[in-house]
């Protein structure tokens, strides 16, 4: 991590380096019940869940970088019926691979991966935190330490990967639509509300279930946790993603994402 960033406040709570949904958390001394927002659900162990489809050329470096992150003792790659060697390469790189029989959406793949994490958590021990990453990040997956730090320090329940100011101002389509919906519902501004990368405690994940479908999962998660009093922060992260596609397929995908976001917002 380039510099330690304290979770910052959002809106009326004031401005710091990041974005925070609530203020005054640091001075809290009273114990919290397990499963409550901000509860001491702070194991040192972290599980990384990575959905993948035909990512053989990039998955190895992503897995290796994820395994080097502090607290990570498990990396789960959910291979959604890849036709290349994604599953084999991920396994050889040290990941536990869940092989699906057909291609599924990102949210469905994540749920299968999180289920795998729950299966290997030891009875009587604190459940692992969850770090969700894209398969194409390669070495930049190491930047996820920015998301991990506030959760491991017990200062946040959900940490979103935010955008730099110039990138945030350029957001369009489904992302801008989701951002405005979250602001209307909670007052919180998420610069990348559809981002695939985030870190959260298991208590926060359980409180947000069931997730909305498709691209509505992220906005729905943010709204639900904020309304329940969980601490949500956003920290800019410089990922190295594959270049975005353009053309008809990209426009159709964007239209689908907007429909999924609209359904998630309408249900809240």
Tab-separated table of N, CA and C in Angstrom, residues 27 30 32 36 41 45 50 67 76 119 125 154 195 204 267:
chain	number	residue	atom	x	y	z
A	27	UNK	N	-13.691	5.978	18.608
A	27	UNK	CA	-13.726	6.121	20.052
A	27	UNK	C	-14.613	5.111	20.741
A	30	UNK	N	-17.450	0.152	23.906
A	30	UNK	CA	-18.323	-0.899	24.398
A	30	UNK	C	-18.274	-2.098	23.470
A	32	UNK	N	-19.498	-5.184	21.142
A	32	UNK	CA	-20.630	-5.334	20.242
A	32	UNK	C	-21.000	-6.794	20.125
A	36	UNK	N	-23.405	-7.969	14.781
A	36	UNK	CA	-23.879	-6.594	14.732
A	36	UNK	C	-22.930	-5.755	13.897
A	41	UNK	N	-15.922	-9.177	14.542
A	41	UNK	CA	-15.786	-10.260	13.578
A	41	UNK	C	-14.494	-9.988	12.801
A	45	UNK	N	-7.692	-14.292	9.287
A	45	UNK	CA	-7.771	-14.987	8.005
A	45	UNK	C	-8.717	-14.288	7.036
A	50	UNK	N	-12.592	-15.327	-6.589
A	50	UNK	CA	-12.351	-14.772	-7.923
A	50	UNK	C	-13.178	-15.555	-8.951
A	67	UNK	N	-2.525	-14.256	-3.149
A	67	UNK	CA	-2.008	-15.101	-2.075
A	67	UNK	C	-0.992	-14.380	-1.205
A	76	UNK	N	-10.016	-18.795	-3.698
A	76	UNK	CA	-10.966	-19.655	-4.406
A	76	UNK	C	-11.248	-19.044	-5.774
A	119	UNK	N	-17.611	-23.772	3.550
A	119	UNK	CA	-17.405	-25.210	3.742
A	119	UNK	C	-16.065	-25.522	4.403
A	125	UNK	N	-14.488	-21.454	14.961
A	125	UNK	CA	-13.548	-20.364	14.699
A	125	UNK	C	-14.270	-19.225	14.005
A	154	UNK	N	-10.536	-3.494	11.908
A	154	UNK	CA	-11.809	-3.351	12.588
A	154	UNK	C	-12.447	-1.987	12.422
A	195	UNK	N	-18.406	-1.710	-9.232
A	195	UNK	CA	-17.080	-2.332	-9.203
A	195	UNK	C	-17.167	-3.750	-8.664
A	204	UNK	N	-21.230	-8.819	7.647
A	204	UNK	CA	-21.838	-7.894	6.694
A	204	UNK	C	-22.437	-8.659	5.519
A	267	UNK	N	-36.586	-2.383	-5.780
A	267	UNK	CA	-36.985	-3.275	-4.684
A	267	UNK	C	-36.626	-2.711	-3.316
